[in-house]
Coordinates of C-alpha atoms and ligand atoms in Angstrom, one line a residue:
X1 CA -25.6 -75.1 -53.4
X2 CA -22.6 -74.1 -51.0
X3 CA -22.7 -70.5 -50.1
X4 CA -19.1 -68.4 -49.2
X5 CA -19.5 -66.3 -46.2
X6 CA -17.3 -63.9 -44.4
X7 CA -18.5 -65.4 -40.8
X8 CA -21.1 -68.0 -39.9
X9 CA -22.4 -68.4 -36.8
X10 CA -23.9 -72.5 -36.3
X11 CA -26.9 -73.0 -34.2
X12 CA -26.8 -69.7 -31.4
X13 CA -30.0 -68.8 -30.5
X14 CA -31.6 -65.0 -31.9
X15 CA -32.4 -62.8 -29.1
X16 CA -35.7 -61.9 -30.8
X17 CA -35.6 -65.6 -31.9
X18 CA -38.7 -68.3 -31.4
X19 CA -36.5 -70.4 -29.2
X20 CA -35.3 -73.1 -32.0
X21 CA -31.3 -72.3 -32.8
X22 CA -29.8 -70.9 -35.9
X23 CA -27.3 -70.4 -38.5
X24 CA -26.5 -67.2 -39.0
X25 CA -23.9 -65.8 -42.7
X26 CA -22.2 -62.3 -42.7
X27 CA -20.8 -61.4 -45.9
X28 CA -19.5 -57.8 -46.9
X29 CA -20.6 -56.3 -43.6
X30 CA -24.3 -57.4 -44.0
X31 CA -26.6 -60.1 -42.1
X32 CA -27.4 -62.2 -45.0
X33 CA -29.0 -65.2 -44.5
X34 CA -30.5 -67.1 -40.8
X35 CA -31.7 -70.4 -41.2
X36 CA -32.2 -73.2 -39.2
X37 CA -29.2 -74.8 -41.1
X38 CA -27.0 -73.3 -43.6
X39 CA -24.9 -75.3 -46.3
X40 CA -22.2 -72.8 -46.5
X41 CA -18.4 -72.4 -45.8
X42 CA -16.6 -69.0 -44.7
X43 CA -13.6 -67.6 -43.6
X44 CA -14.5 -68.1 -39.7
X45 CA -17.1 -70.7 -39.2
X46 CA -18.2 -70.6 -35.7
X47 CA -20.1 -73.2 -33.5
X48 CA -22.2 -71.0 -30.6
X49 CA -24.1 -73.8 -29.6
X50 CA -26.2 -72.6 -26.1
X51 CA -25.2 -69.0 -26.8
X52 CA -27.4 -66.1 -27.4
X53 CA -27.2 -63.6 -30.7
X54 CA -27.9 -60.6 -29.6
X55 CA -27.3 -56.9 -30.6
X56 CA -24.4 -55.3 -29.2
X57 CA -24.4 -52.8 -26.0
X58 CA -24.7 -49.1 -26.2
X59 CA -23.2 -47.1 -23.7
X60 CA -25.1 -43.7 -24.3
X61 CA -24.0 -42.3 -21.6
X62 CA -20.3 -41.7 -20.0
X63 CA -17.9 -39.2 -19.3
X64 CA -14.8 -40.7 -21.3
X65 CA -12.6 -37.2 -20.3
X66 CA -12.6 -37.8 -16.5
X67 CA -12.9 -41.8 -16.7
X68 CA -9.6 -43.3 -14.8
X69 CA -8.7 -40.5 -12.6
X70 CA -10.5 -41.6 -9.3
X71 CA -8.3 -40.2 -6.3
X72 CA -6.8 -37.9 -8.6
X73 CA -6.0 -35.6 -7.1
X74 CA -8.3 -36.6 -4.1
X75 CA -10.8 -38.9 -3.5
X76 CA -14.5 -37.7 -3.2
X77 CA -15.2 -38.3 0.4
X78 CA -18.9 -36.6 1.0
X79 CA -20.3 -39.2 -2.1
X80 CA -21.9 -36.2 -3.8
X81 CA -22.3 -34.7 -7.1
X82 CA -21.0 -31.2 -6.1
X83 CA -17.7 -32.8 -4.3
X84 CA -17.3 -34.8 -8.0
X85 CA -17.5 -31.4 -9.8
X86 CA -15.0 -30.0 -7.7
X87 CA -12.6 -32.6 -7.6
X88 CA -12.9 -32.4 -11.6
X89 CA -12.5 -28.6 -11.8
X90 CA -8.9 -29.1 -9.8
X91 CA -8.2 -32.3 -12.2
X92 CA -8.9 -30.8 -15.3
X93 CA -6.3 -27.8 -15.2
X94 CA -3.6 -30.5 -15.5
X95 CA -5.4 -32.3 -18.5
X96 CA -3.4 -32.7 -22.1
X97 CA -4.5 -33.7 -25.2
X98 CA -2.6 -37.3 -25.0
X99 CA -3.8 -37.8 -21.7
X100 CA -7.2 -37.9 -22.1
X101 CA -6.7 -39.8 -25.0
X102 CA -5.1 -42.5 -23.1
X103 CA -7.6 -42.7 -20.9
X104 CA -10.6 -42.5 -22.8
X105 CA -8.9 -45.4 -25.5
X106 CA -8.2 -47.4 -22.6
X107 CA -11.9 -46.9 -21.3
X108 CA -13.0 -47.9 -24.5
X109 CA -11.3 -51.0 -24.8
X110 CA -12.5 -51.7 -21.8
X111 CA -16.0 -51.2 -23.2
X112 CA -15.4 -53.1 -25.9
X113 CA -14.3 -56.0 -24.1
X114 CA -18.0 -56.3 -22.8
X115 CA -19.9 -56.3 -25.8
X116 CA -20.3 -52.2 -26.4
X117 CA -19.9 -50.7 -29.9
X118 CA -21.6 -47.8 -29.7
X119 CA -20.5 -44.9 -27.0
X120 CA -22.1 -41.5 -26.2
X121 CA -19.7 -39.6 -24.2
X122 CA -20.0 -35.9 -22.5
X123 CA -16.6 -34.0 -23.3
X124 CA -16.5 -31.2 -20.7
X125 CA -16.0 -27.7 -22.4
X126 CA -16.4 -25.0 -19.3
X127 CA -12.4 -25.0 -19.4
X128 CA -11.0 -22.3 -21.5
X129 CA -8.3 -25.1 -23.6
X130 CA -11.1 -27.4 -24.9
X131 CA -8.5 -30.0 -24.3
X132 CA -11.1 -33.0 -23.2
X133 CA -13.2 -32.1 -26.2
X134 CA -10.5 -32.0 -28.7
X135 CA -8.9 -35.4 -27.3
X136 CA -12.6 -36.9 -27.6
X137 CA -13.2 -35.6 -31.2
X138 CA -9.4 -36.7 -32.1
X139 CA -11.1 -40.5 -30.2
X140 CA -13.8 -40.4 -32.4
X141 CA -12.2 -40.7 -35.9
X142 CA -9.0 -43.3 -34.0
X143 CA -11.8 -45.5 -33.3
X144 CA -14.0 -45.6 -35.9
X145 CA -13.4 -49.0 -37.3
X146 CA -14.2 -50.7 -33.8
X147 CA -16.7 -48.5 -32.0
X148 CA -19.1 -45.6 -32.8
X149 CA -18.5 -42.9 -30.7
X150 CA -20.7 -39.3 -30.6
X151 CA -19.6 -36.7 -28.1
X152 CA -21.6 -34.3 -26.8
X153 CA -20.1 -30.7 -25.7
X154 CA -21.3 -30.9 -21.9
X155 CA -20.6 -27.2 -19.6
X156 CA -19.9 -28.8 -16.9
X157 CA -19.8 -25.6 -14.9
X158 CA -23.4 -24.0 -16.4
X159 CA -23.2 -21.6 -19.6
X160 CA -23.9 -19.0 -17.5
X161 CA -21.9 -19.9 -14.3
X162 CA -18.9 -17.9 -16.4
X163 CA -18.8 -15.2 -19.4
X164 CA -16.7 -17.4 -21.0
X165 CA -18.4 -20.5 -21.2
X166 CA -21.1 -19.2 -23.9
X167 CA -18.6 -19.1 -26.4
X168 CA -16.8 -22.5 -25.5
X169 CA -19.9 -23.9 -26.2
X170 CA -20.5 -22.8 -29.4
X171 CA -17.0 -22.8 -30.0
X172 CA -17.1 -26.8 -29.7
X173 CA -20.4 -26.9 -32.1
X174 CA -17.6 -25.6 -34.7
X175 CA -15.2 -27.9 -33.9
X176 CA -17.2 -31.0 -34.6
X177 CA -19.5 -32.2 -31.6
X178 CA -22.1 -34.0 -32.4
X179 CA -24.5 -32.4 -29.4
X180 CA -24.8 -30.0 -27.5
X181 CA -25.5 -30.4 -23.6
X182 CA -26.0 -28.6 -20.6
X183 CA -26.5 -28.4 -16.9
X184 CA -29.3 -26.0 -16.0
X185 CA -30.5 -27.1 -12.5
X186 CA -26.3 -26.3 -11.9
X187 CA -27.1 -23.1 -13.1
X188 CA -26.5 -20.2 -10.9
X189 CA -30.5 -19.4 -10.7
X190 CA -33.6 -20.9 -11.8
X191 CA -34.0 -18.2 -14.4
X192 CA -30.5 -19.2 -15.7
X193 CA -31.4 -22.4 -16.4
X194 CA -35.0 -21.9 -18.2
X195 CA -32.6 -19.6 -20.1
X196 CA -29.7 -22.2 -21.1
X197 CA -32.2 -24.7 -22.1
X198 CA -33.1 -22.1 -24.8
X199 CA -29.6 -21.2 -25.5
X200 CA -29.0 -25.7 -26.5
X201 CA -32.5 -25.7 -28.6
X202 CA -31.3 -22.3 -30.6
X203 CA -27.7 -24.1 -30.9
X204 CA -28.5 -26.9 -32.1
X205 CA -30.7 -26.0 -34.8
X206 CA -28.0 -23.6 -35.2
X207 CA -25.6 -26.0 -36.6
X208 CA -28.0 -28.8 -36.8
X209 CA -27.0 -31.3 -33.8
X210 CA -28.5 -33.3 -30.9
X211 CA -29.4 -32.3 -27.8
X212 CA -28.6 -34.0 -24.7
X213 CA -28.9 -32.4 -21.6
X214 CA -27.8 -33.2 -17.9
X215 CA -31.3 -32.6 -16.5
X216 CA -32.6 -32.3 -12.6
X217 CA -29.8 -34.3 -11.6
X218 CA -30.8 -33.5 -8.0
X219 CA -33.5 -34.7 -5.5
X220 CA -34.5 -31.1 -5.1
X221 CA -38.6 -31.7 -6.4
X222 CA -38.7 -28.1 -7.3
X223 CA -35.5 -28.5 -10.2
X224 CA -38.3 -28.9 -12.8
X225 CA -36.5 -28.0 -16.3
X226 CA -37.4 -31.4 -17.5
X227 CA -40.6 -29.9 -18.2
X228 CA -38.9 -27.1 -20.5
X229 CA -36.5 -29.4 -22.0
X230 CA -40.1 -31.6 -22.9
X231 CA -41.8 -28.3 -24.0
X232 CA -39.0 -26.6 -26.4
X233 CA -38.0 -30.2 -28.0
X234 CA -42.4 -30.7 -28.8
X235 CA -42.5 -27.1 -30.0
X236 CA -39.8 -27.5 -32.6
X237 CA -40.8 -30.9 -33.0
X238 CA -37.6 -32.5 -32.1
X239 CA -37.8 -35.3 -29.8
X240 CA -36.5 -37.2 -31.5
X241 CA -33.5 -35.6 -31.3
X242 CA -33.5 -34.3 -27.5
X243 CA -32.2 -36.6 -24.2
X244 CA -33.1 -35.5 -21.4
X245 CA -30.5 -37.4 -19.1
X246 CA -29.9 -38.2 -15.3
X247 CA -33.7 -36.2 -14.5
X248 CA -33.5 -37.4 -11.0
X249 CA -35.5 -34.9 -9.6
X250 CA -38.6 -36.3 -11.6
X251 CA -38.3 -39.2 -8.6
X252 CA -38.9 -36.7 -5.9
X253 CA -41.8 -34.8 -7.7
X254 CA -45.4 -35.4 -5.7
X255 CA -47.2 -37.5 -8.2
X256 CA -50.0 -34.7 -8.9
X257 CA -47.4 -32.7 -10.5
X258 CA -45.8 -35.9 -12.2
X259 CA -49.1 -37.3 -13.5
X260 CA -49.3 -33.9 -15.7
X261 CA -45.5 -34.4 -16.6
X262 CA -46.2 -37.3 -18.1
X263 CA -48.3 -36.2 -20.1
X264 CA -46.3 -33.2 -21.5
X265 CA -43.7 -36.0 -21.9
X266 CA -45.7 -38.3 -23.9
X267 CA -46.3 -35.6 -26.3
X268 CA -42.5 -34.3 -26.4
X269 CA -41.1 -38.0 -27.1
X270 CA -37.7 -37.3 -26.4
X271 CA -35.6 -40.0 -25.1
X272 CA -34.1 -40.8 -21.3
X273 CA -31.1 -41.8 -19.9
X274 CA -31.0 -43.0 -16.4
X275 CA -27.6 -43.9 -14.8
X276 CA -28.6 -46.1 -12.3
X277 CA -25.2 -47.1 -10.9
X278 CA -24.3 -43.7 -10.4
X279 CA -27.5 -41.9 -9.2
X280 CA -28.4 -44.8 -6.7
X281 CA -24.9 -43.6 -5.1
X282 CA -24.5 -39.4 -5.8
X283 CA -28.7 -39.2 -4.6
X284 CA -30.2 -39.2 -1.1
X285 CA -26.9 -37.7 0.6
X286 CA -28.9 -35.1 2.3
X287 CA -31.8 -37.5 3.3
X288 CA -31.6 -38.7 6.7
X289 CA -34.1 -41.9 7.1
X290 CA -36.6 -43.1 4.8
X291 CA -33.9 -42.2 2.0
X292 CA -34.7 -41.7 -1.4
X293 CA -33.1 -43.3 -4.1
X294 CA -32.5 -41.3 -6.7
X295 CA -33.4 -42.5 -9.7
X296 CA -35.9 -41.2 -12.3
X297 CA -39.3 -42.8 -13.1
X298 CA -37.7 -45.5 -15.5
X299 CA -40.4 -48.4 -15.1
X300 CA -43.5 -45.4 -15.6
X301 CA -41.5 -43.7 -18.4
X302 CA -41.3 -47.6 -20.2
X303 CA -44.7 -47.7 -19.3
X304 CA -46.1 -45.2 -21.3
X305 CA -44.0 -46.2 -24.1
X306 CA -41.6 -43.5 -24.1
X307 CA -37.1 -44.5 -25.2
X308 CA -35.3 -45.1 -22.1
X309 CA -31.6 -46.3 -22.2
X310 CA -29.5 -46.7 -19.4
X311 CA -25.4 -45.7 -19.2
X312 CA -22.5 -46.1 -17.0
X313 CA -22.1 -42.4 -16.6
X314 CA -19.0 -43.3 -15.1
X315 CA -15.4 -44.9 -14.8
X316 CA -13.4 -44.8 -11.7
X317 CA -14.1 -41.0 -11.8
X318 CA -14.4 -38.2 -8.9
X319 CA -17.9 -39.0 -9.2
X320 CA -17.9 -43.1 -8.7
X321 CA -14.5 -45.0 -7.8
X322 CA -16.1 -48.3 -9.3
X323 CA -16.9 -48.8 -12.9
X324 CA -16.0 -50.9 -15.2
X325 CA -18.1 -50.8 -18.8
X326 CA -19.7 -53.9 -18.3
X327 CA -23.4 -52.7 -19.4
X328 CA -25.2 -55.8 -17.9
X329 CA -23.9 -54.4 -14.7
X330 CA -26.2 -51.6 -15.4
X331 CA -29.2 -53.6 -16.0
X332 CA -28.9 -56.0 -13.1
X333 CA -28.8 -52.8 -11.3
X334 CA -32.1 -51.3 -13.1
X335 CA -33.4 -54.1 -12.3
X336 CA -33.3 -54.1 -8.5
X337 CA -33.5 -50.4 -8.1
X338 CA -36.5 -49.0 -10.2
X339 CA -38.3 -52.4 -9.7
X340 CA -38.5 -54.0 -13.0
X341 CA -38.4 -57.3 -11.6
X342 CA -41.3 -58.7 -13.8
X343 CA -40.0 -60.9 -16.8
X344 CA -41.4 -58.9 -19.1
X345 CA -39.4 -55.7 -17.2
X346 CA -36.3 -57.8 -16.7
X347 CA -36.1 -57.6 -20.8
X348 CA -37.5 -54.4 -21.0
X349 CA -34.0 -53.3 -19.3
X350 CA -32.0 -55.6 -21.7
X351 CA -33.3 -53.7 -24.5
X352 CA -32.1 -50.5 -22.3
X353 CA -28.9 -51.4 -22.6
X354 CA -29.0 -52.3 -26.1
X355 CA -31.8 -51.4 -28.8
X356 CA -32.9 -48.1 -26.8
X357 CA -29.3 -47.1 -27.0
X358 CA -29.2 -46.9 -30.6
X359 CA -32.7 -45.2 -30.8
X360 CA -31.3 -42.6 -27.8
X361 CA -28.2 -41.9 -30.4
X362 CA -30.8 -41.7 -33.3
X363 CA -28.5 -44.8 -34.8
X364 CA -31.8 -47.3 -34.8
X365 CA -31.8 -47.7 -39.0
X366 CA -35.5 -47.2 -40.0
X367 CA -36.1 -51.1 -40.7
X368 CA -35.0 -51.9 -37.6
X369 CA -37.6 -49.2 -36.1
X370 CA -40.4 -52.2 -36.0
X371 CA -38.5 -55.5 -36.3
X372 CA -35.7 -56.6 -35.1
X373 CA -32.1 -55.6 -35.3
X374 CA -31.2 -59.4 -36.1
X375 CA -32.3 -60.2 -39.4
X376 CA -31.6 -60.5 -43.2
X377 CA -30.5 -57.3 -44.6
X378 CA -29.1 -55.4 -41.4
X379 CA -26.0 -54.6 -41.1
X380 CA -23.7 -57.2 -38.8
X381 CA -23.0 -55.6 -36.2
X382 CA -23.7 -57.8 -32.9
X383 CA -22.7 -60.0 -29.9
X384 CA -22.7 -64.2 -28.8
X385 CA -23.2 -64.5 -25.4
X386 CA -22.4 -67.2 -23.1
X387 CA -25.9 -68.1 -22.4
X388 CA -28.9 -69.4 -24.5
X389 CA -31.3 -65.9 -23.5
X390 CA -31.2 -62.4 -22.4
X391 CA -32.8 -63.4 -19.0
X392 CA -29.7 -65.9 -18.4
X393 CA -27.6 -63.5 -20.1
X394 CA -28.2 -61.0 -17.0
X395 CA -29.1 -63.2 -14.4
X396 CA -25.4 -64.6 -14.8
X397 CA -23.5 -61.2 -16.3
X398 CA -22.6 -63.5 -19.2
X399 CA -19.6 -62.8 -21.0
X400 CA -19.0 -62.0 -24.7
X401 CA -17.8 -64.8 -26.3
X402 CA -16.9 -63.1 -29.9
X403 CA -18.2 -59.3 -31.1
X404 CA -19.0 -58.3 -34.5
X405 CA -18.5 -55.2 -36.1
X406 CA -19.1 -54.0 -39.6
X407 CA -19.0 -57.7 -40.0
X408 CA -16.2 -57.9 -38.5
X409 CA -14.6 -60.3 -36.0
X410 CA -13.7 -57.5 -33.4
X411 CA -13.0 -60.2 -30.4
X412 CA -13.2 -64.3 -29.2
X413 CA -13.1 -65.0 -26.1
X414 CA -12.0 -68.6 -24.6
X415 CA -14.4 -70.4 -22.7
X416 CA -14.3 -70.0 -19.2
X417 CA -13.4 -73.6 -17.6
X418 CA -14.4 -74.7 -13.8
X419 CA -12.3 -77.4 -12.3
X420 CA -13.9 -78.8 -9.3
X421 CA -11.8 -80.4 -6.5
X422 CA -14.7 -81.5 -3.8
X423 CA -14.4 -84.6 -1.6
X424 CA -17.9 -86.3 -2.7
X425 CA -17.5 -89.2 -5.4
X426 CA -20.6 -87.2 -7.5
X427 CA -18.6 -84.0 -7.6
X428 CA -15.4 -85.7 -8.4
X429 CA -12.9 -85.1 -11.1
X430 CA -12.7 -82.0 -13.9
X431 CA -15.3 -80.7 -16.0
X432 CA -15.3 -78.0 -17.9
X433 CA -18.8 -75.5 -17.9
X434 CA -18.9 -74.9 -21.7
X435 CA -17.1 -77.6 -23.3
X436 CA -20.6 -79.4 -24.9
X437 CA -22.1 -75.8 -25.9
X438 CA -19.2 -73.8 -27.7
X439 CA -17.6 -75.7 -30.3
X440 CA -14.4 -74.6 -32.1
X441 CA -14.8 -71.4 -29.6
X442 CA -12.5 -73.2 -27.0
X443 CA -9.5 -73.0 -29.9
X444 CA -9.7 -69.2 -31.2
Ligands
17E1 N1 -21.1 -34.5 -14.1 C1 -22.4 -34.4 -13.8 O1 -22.9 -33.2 -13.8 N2 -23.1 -35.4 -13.4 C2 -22.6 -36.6 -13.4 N3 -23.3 -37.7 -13.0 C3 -21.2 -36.8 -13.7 C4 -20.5 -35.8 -14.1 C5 -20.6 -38.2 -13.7
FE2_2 FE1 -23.5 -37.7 -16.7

């Protein structure tokens, strides 16, 4: 019998998949049947031939109210992390609520164009308007029928760094954020930053959100709030619901004092964010020779089974001038700069970018929390990919070829053609690098 779909997707290949290609039939939002070959028709019948299925990319981590204002109104010339904050704290006195708007919808089509549907972005609320936060909020709800977006209120300056800043903090809890950050090794003492830790775990079962906190974002080994962060989140039993991003810090620890971490960390299972682009750059800008890195213990976190995701952090920002959404970027970068070079590693930091995401945003659905994200029942929300597996899909920065959303058809992209002009008779003439593999693609 001939089924109707909404989309069908002929013969791509399932990132958790056992190599043979597929059909895959959306109807109404769901995935509802895979098959080696469906008898079906539907509204957009696609061939993927040689692509990769895959779920889509999660940014969980990016500042959408300073993304597109590198140089503004300087450019950050020492590379650092304190010269970014500053350069921010002139910018945002000049921010508006359709500004930042702008900027962040443009940033997020920008995302979108590479495959990401789901967005964690810090909104920064140690400025007395709330302006970035109520632009990002306003984001949210514009967006909603192409991209999932949660904002964390981030004090950017400390809680405690002002006597205002408290309050803004709360202040954007009652507006509508869906977590509540902070900054403490920013802090204006040690003892200020135990004590905002405290502050985020008493807000946010306050008024009931997530935690994600800009942790030991510093090479300084003795910024060790990770360890509070870890303590507070298995005391309330929270990990869950805690991110303990950036943590830097943890890659300048002596291992005695790591090895103990770890263990604390195991037992906490809250989830990490490492920004590799960003951290590889801000980090080691005091070090003379051997210079560290930056980065926290990603491969060792994996390791011992614990949710790491990695983000952008940034968009051509004070902070990074670069930038441009592309989460595979990210991963190829993971890859080389925390050693995860093994193949097993190598999609270890696919699933960074992608399934970790959701779990780090607490959007994994619980069927998906064993299984895969690609199969009968789920909802359709996913990516084809101009190459056949996630290895190839890194190793080449593959492009999106169509996205899915809420079963969907979000985007198609036209296959990208190669027209060779060499002198040899074997390389002679035209030929185009996806014309046998994508089908009806090449005609959206
Ligand atoms: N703010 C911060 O504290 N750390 C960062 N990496 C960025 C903004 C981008
Ligand atoms: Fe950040």
């Amino acid at each position: 019998m001939t089924e109707h779909f909404d989309i069908v997707l002929r013969q791509g290949h399932l990132l958790d998949g056992d190599g043979h290609p597929v059909d895959l039939g959306i109807r109404d939002g769901v995935i509802t049947a895979i098959a080696p070959r469906l008898e079906a028709t539907a509204e957009h019948d696609l061939d993927i031939q040689g692509c990769l299925i895959s779920p889509p990319f999660v940014e969980s981590h990016i500042h959408l109210d300073s993304a597109l204002t590198a140089g503004e109104p300087r450019w950050n010339q020492s590379g650092t992390l304190f010269e970014g904050i500053q350069i921010w704290g002139e910018r945002k006195r000049s921010l508006t609520l359709d500004s930042v708007k702008q900027r962040a919808l443009e940033a997020l089509k920008l995302q979108a164009s590479h495959g990401v549907q789901y967005v964690r972005t810090h909104a920064d609320v140690s400025e007395p308007s709330l302006t970035a936060l109520k632009a990002l909020l306003d984001v949210r709800e514009t967006v909603q029928d192409w991209m999932t977006v949660q904002v964390i209120a981030f004090p950017q300056d400390g809680i405690y760094s002002n006597v205002q800043n408290e309050a803004l903090l709360e202040e954007a809890l009652k507006l509508g954020a869906d977590g509540v950050g902070g900054i403490p090794h920013y802090e204006l003492t040690r003892e200020d930053g135990v004590r905002s830790v405290h502050r985020i775990f008493a807000l946010a079962q306050q008024y009931d959100r997530l935690i994600d906190i800009h942790c030991d974002e510093i090479d300084d080994p003795q910024s060790r709030f990770l360890e509070v962060v870890a303590a507070c989140a298995l005391r309330q039993a929270i990990g869950h619901r805690v991110t303990a991003s950036h943590t830097t810090a943890f890659a300048s620890y002596d291992n005695a004092y790591a090895v103990k971490l770890m263990g604390l960390l195991r037992r906490s299972r809250i989830n990490f964010i490492a920004n590799p682009l960003i951290n590889l750059t801000l980090q080691g800008r005091a070090d003379s020779y051997p210079k560290r890195r930056g980065i926290t213990r990603v491969k060792e976190l994996w390791q011992q089974g614990l949710n790491v995701s990695l983000g952008h952090d940034c968009i051509q920002d004070p902070w990074y001038s670069l930038g441009n959404g592309n989460l595979l970027d990210v991963a190829h970068m993971a890859i080389h700069a925390c050693h995860m070079t093994g193949q097993a590693e190598i999609l270890a930091c696919y699933d960074m970018v992608t399934r970790n995401g959701l779990q780090t945003l607490g959007l994994l659905p619980e069927t998906a929390q064993r299984g895969s994200l690609l199969c009968q029942g789920q909802p359709a929300n996913l990516l084809v990919l101009e190459a056949p597996t996630a290895f190839d899909v890194i190793k080449n920065r593959a492009v999106v070829m169509v996205s899915i959303y809420g079963g969907r058809l979000l985007l198609r992209r036209k296959p990208r053609a190669l027209y060779w002009s060499l002198p040899s008779p074997e390389t002679h003439g035209t030929s185009d690098e996806n014309d046998k593999s994508l089908g009806n693609l090449s005609d959206p």
